[in-house]
XYZ file of C-alpha atoms in Angstrom:
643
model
C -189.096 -5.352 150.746
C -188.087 -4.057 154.108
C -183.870 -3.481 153.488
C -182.739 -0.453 154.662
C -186.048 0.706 155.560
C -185.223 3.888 157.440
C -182.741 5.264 154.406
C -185.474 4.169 152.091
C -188.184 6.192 154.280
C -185.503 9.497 154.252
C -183.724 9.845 151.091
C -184.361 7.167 148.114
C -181.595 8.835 146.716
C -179.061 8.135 148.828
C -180.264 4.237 148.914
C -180.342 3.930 145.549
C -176.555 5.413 145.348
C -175.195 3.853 148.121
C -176.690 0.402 146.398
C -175.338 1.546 142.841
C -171.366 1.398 144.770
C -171.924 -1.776 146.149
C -169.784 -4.627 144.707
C -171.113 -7.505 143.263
C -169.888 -11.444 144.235
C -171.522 -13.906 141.856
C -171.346 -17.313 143.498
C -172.729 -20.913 142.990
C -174.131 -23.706 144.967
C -172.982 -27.268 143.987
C -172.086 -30.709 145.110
C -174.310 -33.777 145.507
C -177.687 -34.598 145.309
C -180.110 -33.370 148.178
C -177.481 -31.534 149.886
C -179.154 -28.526 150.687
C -177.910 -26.380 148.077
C -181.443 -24.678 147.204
C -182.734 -24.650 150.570
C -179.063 -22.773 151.273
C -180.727 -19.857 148.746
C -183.979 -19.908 149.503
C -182.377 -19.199 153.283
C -180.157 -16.771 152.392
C -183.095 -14.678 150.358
C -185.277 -14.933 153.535
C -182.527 -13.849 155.658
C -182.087 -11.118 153.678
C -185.435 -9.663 153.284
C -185.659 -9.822 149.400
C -188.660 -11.199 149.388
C -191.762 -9.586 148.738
C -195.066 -10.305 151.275
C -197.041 -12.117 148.329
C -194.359 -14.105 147.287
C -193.789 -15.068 150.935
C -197.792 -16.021 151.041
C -196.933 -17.982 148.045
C -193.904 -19.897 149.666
C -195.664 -20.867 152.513
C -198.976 -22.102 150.966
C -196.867 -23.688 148.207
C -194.989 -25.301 151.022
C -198.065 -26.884 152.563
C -199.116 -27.948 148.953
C -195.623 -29.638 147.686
C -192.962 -28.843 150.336
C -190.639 -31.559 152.040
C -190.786 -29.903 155.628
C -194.446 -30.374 156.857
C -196.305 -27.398 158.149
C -192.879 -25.627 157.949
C -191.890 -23.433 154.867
C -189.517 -24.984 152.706
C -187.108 -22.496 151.080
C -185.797 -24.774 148.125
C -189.043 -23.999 146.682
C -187.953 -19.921 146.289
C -185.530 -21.885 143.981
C -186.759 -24.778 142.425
C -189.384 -23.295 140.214
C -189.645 -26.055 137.570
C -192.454 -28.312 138.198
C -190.084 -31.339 137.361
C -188.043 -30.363 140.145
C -190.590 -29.330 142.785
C -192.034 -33.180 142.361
C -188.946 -34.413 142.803
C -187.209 -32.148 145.143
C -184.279 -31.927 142.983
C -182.639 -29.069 141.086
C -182.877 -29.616 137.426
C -181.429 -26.347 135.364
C -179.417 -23.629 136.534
C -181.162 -21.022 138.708
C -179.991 -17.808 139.217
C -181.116 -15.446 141.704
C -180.111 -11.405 142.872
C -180.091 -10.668 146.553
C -178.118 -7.807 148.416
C -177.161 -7.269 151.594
C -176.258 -3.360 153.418
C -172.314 -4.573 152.622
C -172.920 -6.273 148.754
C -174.739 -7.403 146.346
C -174.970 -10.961 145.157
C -175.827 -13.078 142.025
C -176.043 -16.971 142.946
C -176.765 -19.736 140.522
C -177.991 -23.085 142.073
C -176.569 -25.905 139.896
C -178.141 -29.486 139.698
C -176.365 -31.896 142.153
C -177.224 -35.079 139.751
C -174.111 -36.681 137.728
C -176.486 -36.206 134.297
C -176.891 -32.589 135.077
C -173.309 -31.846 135.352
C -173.002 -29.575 132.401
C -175.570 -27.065 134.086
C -173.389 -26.590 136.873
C -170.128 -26.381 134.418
C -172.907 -23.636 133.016
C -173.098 -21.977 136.201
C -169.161 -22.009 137.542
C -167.961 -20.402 134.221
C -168.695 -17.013 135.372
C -168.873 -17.341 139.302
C -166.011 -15.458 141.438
C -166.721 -18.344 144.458
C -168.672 -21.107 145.252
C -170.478 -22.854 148.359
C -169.983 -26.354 148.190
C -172.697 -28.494 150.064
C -171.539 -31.948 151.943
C -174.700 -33.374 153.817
C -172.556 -33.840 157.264
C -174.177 -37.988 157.724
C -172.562 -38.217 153.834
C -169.485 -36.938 154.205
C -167.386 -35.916 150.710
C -168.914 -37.972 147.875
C -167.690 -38.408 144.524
C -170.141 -35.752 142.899
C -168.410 -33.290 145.644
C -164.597 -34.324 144.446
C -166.115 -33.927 140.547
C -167.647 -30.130 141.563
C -165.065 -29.172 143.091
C -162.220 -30.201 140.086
C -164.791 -28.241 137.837
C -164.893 -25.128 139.889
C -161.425 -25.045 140.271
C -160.732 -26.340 136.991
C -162.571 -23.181 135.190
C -161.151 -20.467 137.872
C -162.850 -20.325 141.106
C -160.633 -19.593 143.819
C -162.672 -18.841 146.481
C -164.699 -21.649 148.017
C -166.534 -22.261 151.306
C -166.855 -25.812 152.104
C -170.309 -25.978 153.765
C -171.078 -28.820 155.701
C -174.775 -28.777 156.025
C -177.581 -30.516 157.927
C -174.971 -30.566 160.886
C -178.369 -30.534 163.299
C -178.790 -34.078 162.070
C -175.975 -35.119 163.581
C -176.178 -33.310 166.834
C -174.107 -30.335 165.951
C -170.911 -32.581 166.583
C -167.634 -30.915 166.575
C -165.425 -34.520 165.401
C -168.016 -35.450 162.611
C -167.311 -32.021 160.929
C -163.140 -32.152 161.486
C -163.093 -35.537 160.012
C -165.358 -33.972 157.185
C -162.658 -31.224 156.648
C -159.596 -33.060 157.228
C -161.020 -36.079 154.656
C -161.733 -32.993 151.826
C -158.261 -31.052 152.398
C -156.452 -34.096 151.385
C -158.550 -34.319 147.988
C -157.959 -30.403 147.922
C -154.125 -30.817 147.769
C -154.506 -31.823 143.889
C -157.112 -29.020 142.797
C -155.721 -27.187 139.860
C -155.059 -23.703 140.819
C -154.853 -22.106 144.257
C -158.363 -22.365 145.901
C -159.227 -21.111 149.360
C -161.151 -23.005 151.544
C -163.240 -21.834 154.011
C -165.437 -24.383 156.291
C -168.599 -23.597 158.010
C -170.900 -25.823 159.592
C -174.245 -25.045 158.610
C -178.028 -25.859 159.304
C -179.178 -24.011 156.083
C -183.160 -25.145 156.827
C -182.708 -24.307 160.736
C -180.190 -20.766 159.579
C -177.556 -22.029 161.918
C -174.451 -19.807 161.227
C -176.417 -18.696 158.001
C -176.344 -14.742 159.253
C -174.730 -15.241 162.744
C -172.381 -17.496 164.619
C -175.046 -19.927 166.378
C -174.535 -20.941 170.133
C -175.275 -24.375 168.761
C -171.698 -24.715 167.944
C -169.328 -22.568 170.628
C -166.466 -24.861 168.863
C -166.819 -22.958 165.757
C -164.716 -19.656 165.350
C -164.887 -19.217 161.782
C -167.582 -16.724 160.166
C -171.470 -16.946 159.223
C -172.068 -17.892 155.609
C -173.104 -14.133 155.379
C -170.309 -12.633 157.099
C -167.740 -14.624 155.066
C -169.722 -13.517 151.431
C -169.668 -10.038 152.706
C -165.911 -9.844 153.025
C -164.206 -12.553 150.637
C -161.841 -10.379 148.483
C -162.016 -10.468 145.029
C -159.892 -9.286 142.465
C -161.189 -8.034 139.592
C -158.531 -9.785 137.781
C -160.166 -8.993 134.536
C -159.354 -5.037 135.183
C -155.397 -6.275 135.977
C -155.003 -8.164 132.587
C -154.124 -6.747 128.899
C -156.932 -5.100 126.431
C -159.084 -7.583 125.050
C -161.935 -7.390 123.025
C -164.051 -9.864 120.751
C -165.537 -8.074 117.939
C -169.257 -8.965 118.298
C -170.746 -6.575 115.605
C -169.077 -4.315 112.674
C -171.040 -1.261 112.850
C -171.636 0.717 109.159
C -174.626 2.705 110.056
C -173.133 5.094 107.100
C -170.326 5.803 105.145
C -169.031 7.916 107.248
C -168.698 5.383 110.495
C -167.383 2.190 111.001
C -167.154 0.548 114.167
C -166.217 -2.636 115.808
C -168.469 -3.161 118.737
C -168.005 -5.568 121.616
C -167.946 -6.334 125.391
C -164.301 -5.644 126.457
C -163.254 -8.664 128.195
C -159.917 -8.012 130.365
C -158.097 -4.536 130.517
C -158.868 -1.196 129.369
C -157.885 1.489 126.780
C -157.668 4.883 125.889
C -158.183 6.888 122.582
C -154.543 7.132 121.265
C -153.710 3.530 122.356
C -152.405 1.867 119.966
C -153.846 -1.875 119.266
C -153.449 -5.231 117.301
C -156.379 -6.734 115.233
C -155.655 -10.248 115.437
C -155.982 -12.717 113.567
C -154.231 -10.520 110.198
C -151.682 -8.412 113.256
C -152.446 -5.562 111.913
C -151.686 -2.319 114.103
C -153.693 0.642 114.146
C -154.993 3.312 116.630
C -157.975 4.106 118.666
C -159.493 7.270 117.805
C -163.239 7.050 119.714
C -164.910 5.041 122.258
C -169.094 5.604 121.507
C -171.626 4.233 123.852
C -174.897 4.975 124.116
C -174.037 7.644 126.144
C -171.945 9.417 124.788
C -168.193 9.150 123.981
C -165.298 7.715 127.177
C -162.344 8.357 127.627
C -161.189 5.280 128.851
C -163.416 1.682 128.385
C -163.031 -1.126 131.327
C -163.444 -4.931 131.442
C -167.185 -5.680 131.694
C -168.211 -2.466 129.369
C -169.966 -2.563 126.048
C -168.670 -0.234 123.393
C -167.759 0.337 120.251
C -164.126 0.981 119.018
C -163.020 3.414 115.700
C -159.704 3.471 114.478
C -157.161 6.009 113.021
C -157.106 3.405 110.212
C -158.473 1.292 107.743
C -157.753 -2.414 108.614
C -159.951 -5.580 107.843
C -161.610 -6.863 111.218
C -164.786 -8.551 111.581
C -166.861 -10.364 113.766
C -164.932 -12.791 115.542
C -161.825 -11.161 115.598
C -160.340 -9.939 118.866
C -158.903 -6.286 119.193
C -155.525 -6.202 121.644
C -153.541 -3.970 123.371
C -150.224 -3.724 120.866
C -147.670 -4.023 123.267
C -149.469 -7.342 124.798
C -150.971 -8.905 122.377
C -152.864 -12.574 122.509
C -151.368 -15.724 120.612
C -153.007 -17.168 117.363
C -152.690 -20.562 116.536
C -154.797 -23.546 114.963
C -153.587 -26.274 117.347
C -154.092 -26.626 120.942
C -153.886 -28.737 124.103
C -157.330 -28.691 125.830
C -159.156 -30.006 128.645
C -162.645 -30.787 127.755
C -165.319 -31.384 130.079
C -167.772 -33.841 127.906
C -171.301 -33.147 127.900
C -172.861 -34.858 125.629
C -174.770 -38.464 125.907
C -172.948 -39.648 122.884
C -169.359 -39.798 123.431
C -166.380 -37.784 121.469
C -165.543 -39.306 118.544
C -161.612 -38.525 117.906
C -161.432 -37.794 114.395
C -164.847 -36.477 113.714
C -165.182 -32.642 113.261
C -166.875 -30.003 115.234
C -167.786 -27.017 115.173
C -166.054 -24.591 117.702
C -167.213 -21.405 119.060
C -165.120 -19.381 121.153
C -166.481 -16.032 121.714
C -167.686 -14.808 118.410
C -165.589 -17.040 116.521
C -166.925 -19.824 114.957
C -164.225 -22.272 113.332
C -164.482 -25.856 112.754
C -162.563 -28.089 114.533
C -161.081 -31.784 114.745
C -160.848 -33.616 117.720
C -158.192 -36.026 118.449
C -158.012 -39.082 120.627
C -157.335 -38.055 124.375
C -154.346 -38.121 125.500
C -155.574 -38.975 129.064
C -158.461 -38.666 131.146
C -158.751 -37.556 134.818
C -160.469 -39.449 137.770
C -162.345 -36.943 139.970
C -162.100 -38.982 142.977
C -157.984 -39.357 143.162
C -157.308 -36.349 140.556
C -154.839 -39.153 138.942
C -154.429 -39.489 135.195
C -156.477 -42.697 133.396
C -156.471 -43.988 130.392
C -158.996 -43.019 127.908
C -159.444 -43.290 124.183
C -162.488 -41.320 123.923
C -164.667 -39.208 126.155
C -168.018 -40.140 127.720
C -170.831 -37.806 129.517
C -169.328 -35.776 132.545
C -166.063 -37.075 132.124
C -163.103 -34.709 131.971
C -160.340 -35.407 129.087
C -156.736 -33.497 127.728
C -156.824 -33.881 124.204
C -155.518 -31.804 121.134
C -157.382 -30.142 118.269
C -156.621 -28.586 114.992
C -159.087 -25.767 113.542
C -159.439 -25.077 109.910
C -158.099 -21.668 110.730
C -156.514 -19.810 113.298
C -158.164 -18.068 116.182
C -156.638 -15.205 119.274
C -156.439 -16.607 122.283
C -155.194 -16.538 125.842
C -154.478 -19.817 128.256
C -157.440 -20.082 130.403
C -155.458 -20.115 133.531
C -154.117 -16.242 132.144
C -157.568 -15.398 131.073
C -161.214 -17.007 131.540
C -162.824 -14.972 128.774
C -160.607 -15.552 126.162
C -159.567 -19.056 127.109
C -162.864 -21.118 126.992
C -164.896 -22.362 124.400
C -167.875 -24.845 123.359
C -168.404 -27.778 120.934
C -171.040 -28.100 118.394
C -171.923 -31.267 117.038
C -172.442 -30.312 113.412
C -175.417 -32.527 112.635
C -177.446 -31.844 115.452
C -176.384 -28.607 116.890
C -175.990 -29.774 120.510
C -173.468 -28.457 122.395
C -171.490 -31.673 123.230
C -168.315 -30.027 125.444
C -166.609 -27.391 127.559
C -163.079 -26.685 126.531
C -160.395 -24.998 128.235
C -157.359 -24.035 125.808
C -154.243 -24.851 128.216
C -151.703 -23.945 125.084
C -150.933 -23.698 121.675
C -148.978 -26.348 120.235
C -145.678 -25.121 118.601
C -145.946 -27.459 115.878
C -148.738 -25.303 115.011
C -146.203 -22.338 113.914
C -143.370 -24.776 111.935
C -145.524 -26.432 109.858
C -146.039 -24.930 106.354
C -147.557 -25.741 103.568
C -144.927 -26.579 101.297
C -144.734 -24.937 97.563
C -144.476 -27.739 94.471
C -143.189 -26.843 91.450
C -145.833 -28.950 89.528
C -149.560 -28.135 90.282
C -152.414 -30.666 90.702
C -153.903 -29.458 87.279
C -150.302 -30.252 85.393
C -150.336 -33.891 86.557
C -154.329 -33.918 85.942
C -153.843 -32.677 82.022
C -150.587 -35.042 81.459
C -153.211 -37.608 82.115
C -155.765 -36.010 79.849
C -158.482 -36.454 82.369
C -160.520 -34.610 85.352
C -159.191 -35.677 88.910
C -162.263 -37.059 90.817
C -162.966 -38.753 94.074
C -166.069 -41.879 93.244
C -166.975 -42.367 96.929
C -168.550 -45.448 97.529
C -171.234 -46.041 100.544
C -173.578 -48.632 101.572
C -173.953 -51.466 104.101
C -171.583 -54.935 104.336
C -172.431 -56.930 101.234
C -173.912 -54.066 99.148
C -171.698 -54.300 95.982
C -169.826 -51.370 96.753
C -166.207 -53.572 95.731
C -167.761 -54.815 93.120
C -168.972 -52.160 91.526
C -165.819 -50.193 92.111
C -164.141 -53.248 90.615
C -165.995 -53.301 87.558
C -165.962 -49.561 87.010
C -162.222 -49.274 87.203
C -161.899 -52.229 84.720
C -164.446 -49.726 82.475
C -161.689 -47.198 82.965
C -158.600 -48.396 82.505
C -160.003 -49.604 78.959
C -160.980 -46.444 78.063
C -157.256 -45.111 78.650
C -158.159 -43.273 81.878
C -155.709 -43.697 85.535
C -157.634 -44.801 88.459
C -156.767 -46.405 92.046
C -159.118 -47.720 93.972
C -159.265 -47.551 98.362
C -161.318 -50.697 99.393
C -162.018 -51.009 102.862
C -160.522 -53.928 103.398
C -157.191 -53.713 101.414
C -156.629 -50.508 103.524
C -156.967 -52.364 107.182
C -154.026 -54.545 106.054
C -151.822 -51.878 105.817
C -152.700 -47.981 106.639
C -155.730 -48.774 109.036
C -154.184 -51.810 110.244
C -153.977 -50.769 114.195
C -157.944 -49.435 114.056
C -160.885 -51.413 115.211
C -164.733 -50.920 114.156
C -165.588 -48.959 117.131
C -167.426 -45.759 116.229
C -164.236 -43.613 117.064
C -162.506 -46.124 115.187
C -164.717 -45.800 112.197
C -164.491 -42.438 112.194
C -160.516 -42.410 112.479
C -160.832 -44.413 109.416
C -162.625 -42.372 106.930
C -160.300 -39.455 108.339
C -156.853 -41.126 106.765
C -158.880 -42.508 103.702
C -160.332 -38.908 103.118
C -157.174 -37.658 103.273
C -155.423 -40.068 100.981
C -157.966 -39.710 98.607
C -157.102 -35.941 98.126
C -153.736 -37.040 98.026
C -154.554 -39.389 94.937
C -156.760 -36.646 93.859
C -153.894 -33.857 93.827
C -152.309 -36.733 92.025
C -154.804 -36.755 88.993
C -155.898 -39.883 89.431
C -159.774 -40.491 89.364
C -160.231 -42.369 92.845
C -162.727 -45.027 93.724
C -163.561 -45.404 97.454
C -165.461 -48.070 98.928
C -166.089 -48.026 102.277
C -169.175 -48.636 104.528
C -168.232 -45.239 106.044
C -171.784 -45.154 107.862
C -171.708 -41.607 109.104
C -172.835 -38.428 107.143
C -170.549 -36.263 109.289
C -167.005 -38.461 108.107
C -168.110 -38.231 104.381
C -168.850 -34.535 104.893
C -165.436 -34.387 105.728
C -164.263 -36.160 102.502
C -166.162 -34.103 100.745
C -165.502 -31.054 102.179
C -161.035 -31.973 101.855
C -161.966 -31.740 97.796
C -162.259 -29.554 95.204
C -166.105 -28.053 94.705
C -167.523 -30.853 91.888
C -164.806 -33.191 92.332
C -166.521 -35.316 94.932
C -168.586 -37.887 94.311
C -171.003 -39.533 96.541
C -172.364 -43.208 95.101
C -175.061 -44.716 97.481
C -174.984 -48.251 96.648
C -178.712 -48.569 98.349
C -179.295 -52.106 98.861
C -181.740 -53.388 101.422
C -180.539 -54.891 104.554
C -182.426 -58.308 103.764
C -181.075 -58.388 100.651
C -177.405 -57.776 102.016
C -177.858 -60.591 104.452
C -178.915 -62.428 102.512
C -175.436 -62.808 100.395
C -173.594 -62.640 103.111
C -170.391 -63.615 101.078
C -168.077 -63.624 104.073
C -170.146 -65.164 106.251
C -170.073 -61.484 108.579
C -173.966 -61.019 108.918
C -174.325 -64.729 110.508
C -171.557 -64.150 112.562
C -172.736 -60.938 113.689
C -175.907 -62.335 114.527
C -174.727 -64.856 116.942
C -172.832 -62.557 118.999
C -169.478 -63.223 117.327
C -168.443 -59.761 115.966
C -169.396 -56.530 118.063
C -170.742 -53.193 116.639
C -171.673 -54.491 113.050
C -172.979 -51.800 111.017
C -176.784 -52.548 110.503
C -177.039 -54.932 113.046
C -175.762 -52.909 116.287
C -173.681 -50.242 115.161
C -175.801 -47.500 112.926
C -175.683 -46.562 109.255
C -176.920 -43.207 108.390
C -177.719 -43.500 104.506
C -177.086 -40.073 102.391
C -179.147 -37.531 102.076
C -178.352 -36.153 98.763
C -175.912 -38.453 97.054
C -174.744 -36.991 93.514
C -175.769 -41.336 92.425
C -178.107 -44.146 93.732
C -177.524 -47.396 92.584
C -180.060 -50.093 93.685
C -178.135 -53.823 92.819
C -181.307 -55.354 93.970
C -182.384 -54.971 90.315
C -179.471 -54.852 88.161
C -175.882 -56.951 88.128
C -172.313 -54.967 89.107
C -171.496 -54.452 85.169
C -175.056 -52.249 84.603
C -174.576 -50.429 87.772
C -170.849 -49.692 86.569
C -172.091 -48.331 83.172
C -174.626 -46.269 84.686
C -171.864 -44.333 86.133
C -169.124 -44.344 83.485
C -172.323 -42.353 81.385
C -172.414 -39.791 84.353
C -169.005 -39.553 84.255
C -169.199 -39.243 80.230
C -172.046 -36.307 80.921
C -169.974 -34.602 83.525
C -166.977 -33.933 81.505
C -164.785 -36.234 83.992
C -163.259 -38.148 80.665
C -162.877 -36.033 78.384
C -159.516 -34.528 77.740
C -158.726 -32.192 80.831
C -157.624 -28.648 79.810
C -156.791 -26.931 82.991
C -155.949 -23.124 83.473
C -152.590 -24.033 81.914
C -149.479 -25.758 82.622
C -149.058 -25.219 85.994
C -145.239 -25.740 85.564
């Protein structure tokens, strides 16, 4: 590399401190498709001189080979090093890239400019301090500019140079670029936070006002792309906020240590400072900083470390260690924004698994409460969430977590959604504030326990859940089984599907959010009944694993029974007793289960029951015997009264 040659040549010491000092700017590149955005990096490491004489051999005989500029060299190929994306001159996944210059140094991610790549540049704008946003000047502002541009402001980034590029296409023309500006500061008026804009017309393959101020356009007053990166302030906002840090690690290398190690994510602290461990609140004291390195006296935002305290308090990984005097909320219910990235869309209802930080909690999503259209920044209507689009929902966790509002803090603010069947990150979320129904509501303390009203009854509460397509017996069964019961002196209720859309379920459809909103109420009923000490029969399709993982999961361990009433679709359609199958085969009824709506059969049901072989009444006895052999009818002696 030939930066800072002469220093280099004289003293490699003083380069190599004088480059330690420097202050780092990570940025992105984003907006539309084939808008410049990696030929803008590939540029910019050219300009710069951080590239190496055999990679710059390799750039220009890889240009030849697959480049879009002819015998010239084409710098998106510095950047696009996937071979997807060199045969389609596109950017694919998020590339990041170090370059300095004698003022900074830089880290730049170039995000995908396709809508189905969205979530890579989400990826890429969590941690960025500005952004470059490319507009191809014969385009103009598209809607996959307006939808970068909410993101990036959406998850922090104030600083943003609006770059119109491939202005040599268009002649360098002054009015062409105003009307650009003018039509993008009137979307800008909405953006969520306060984002400054700087435009600069750019040629990005040509370098026009890349380094320099070109004489190609003497209307232009503003800085180079390089002038403006060197300068833009920014605050280290992380050093200005309170002591945070997410415990990562416990550290018990003896008996004599214990740790809690951890990068600290806003603030610093002292030994002697007094902190929180939330979630219990306890209060303690810091006694040591360790590093590698030795002890500090003082850890900053961005440092690694591990923490020791004057006292013994339970904290573990995932808990977040606060400055006392300012600590950071708790709560299990939120309002979010979620930025959906997933092909499948949200199911309100279903439950996910959440991961903020260290944390990992599971969480349930509820329908949104509205979406937001990129292109007018104007509330819509939405009852789910599909891929890319941006939604303000709530969700309740199955236990409380520390937190900050994103807008107050971006590290302790954000999290991600798991699918729990498939382990795909599915969302972005952005916690904008607890709900305060989230502190008044308390479990309430009953005089008379579940296992008092279980034993007055003399049996075992239990929860029979029924599965299997339209048509598989599952009523029937149930039916016959409860008849079994109540002559043998036990109490039972059953939940049919279809009783329970008259009344509870009456305002659902058979959408798949619907279906899943379904099984939610039910599931919770059923404990309900179960607390009760009533045995429970449930029949319902309920065709996903995940929404009887949740019934399960709402009872007491053993309690829950899973019956797969396994009957071939054939042989279902065949009986078609309400007529459902022939009408769902001509079109009639949408998102039928087994014809175009999915049913995932169990995986590990507790019973099988095949009624292509036997009649309701056998498949009834075979489970009042596993009920028999299971203890749930004999006379239920609890751990006493209860009263």
């Amino acid at each position: 590399m030939r930066l800072n040659d002469d220093l280099i040549a004289s003293d490699i010491g003083a380069y190599l401190e004088a480059h330690e000092n420097k202050s780092l700017l990570r940025f992105i590149t984003c907006g539309s498709v084939d808008d410049g955005k990696s030929t803008l990096i590939g540029r910019l490491l050219y300009d710069s001189k951080m590239i190496f004489e055999d990679q710059l051999a390799a750039l220009e005989n890889d240009s030849k080979k697959v480049g879009t500029q002819g015998d010239s060299i084409d710098f998106a190929l510095l950047v696009d090093g996937l071979a997807a994306e060199r045969e389609q001159g596109i950017t694919i996944d998020v590339a990041y890239r170090f370059f300095a210059t004698q003022k900074r140094k830089f880290i730049v991610a170039d995000t995908p400019g396709h809508e189905q790549y969205t979530r890579n540049m989400a990826t890429g704008a969590s941690t960025a301090d500005a952004a470059i946003l490319m507009i191809d000047a014969r385009k103009g502002v598209l809607t996959q500019t307006r939808r970068h541009s909410f993101i990036a402001s959406l998850l922090g980034i104030r600083h943003l140079v609006l770059a119109v590029n491939k202005m040599d296409l268009v002649g360098f023309n002054q009015d062409i670029f105003d009307d650009i500006v003018a039509d993008y500061m009137t979307f800008a008026e909405g953006l969520p936070g306060k984002v400054r804009i700087q435009p600069i017309p750019l040629s990005a393959l040509a370098g026009t006002n890349m380094t320099e101020r070109s004489p190609e356009t003497p209307w232009y007053d503003g800085p180079s792309l390089i002038e403006y990166l060197e300068t833009v302030e920014i605050e280290d906002e992380r050093a200005a906020r309170p002591f945070r840090l997410p415990v990562q690690w416990v550290s018990r290398p003896n008996l004599d240590f214990r740790g809690f190690a951890g990068q600290v994510a806003s603030g610093s602290i002292r030994p002697g400072d007094k902190v929180r461990s939330l979630p219990s609140g306890r209060e303690t004291t810091i006694t040591r900083i360790v590093t590698a390195g030795g002890d500090l006296d003082e850890t900053v935002s961005g440092q690694s470390v591990t923490l020791t305290f004057a006292d013994e308090i339970d904290t573990s990984r995932g808990d977040m260690i606060v400055s006392a005097d300012q600590p950071a909320e708790v709560s299990d219910q939120f309002q979010v924004h979620l930025l959906w990235m997933n092909e499948q869309p949200l199911l309100p209802g279903r439950r996910y698994i959440l991961k903020a930080g260290a944390k990992t909690v599971t969480a349930t999503v509820n329908a949104p409460k509205h979406g937001i259209d990129v292109n007018t920044l104007a509330e819509t209507s939405a009852r789910s969430a599909e891929l890319n689009q941006i939604v303000v929902t709530t969700l309740s966790l199955d236990q409380p977590i520390p937190f900050d509002p994103y807008k107050d803090n971006r590290e302790t603010g954000g999290f991600i959604l798991i699918d729990r069947q498939s382990n795909d990150t599915v969302a972005l979320g952005l916690i904008d504030f607890a709900l305060r129904r989230a502190s008044n509501i308390h479990w309430q303390a009953l005089d008379i326990s579940r296992d008092a009203l279980a034993e007055q009854k003399g049996q075992r509460p239990a929860v029979l859940w029924f599965t299997g397509l339209s048509g598989s017996g599952k009523s029937t069964i149930a039916n016959a089984l409860q008849k079994r019961l109540f002559a043998y002196g036990r109490h039972t209720f059953i939940l049919d599907g279809d009783n329970v859309r008259h009344g509870l379920n009456r305002d659902l459809g058979f959408t798949d959010a619907d279906r899943v909103e379904n099984i939610r109420r039910v599931a919770n009923v059923a404990r309900l009944m179960s607390d009760a000490g009533l045995i429970t029969l449930v029949s319902f399709i309920s065709p996903f694993r995940a929404e009887r993982q949740l019934a399960r999961s709402l009872m007491p361990e053993g309690e829950f029974i899973e019956i797969h009433v396994d009957t071939p679709l054939e042989v279902a359609e065949s009986r078609d007793v309400k007529g459902l199958y022939k009408k769902a085969r001509a079109g009639e009824i949408r998102n039928f289960t087994g014809i175009d709506s999915p049913y995932e059969p169990p995986l590990n049901p507790e019973i099988r029951i095949s009624t292509a072989d036997r009649s309701a009444d056998e498949a009834a006895e075979e489970i009042f015997v596993y009920l028999q052999k299971k203890g749930f009818l004999s006379i239920w002696e609890g751990p006493g009264s209860g009263i």
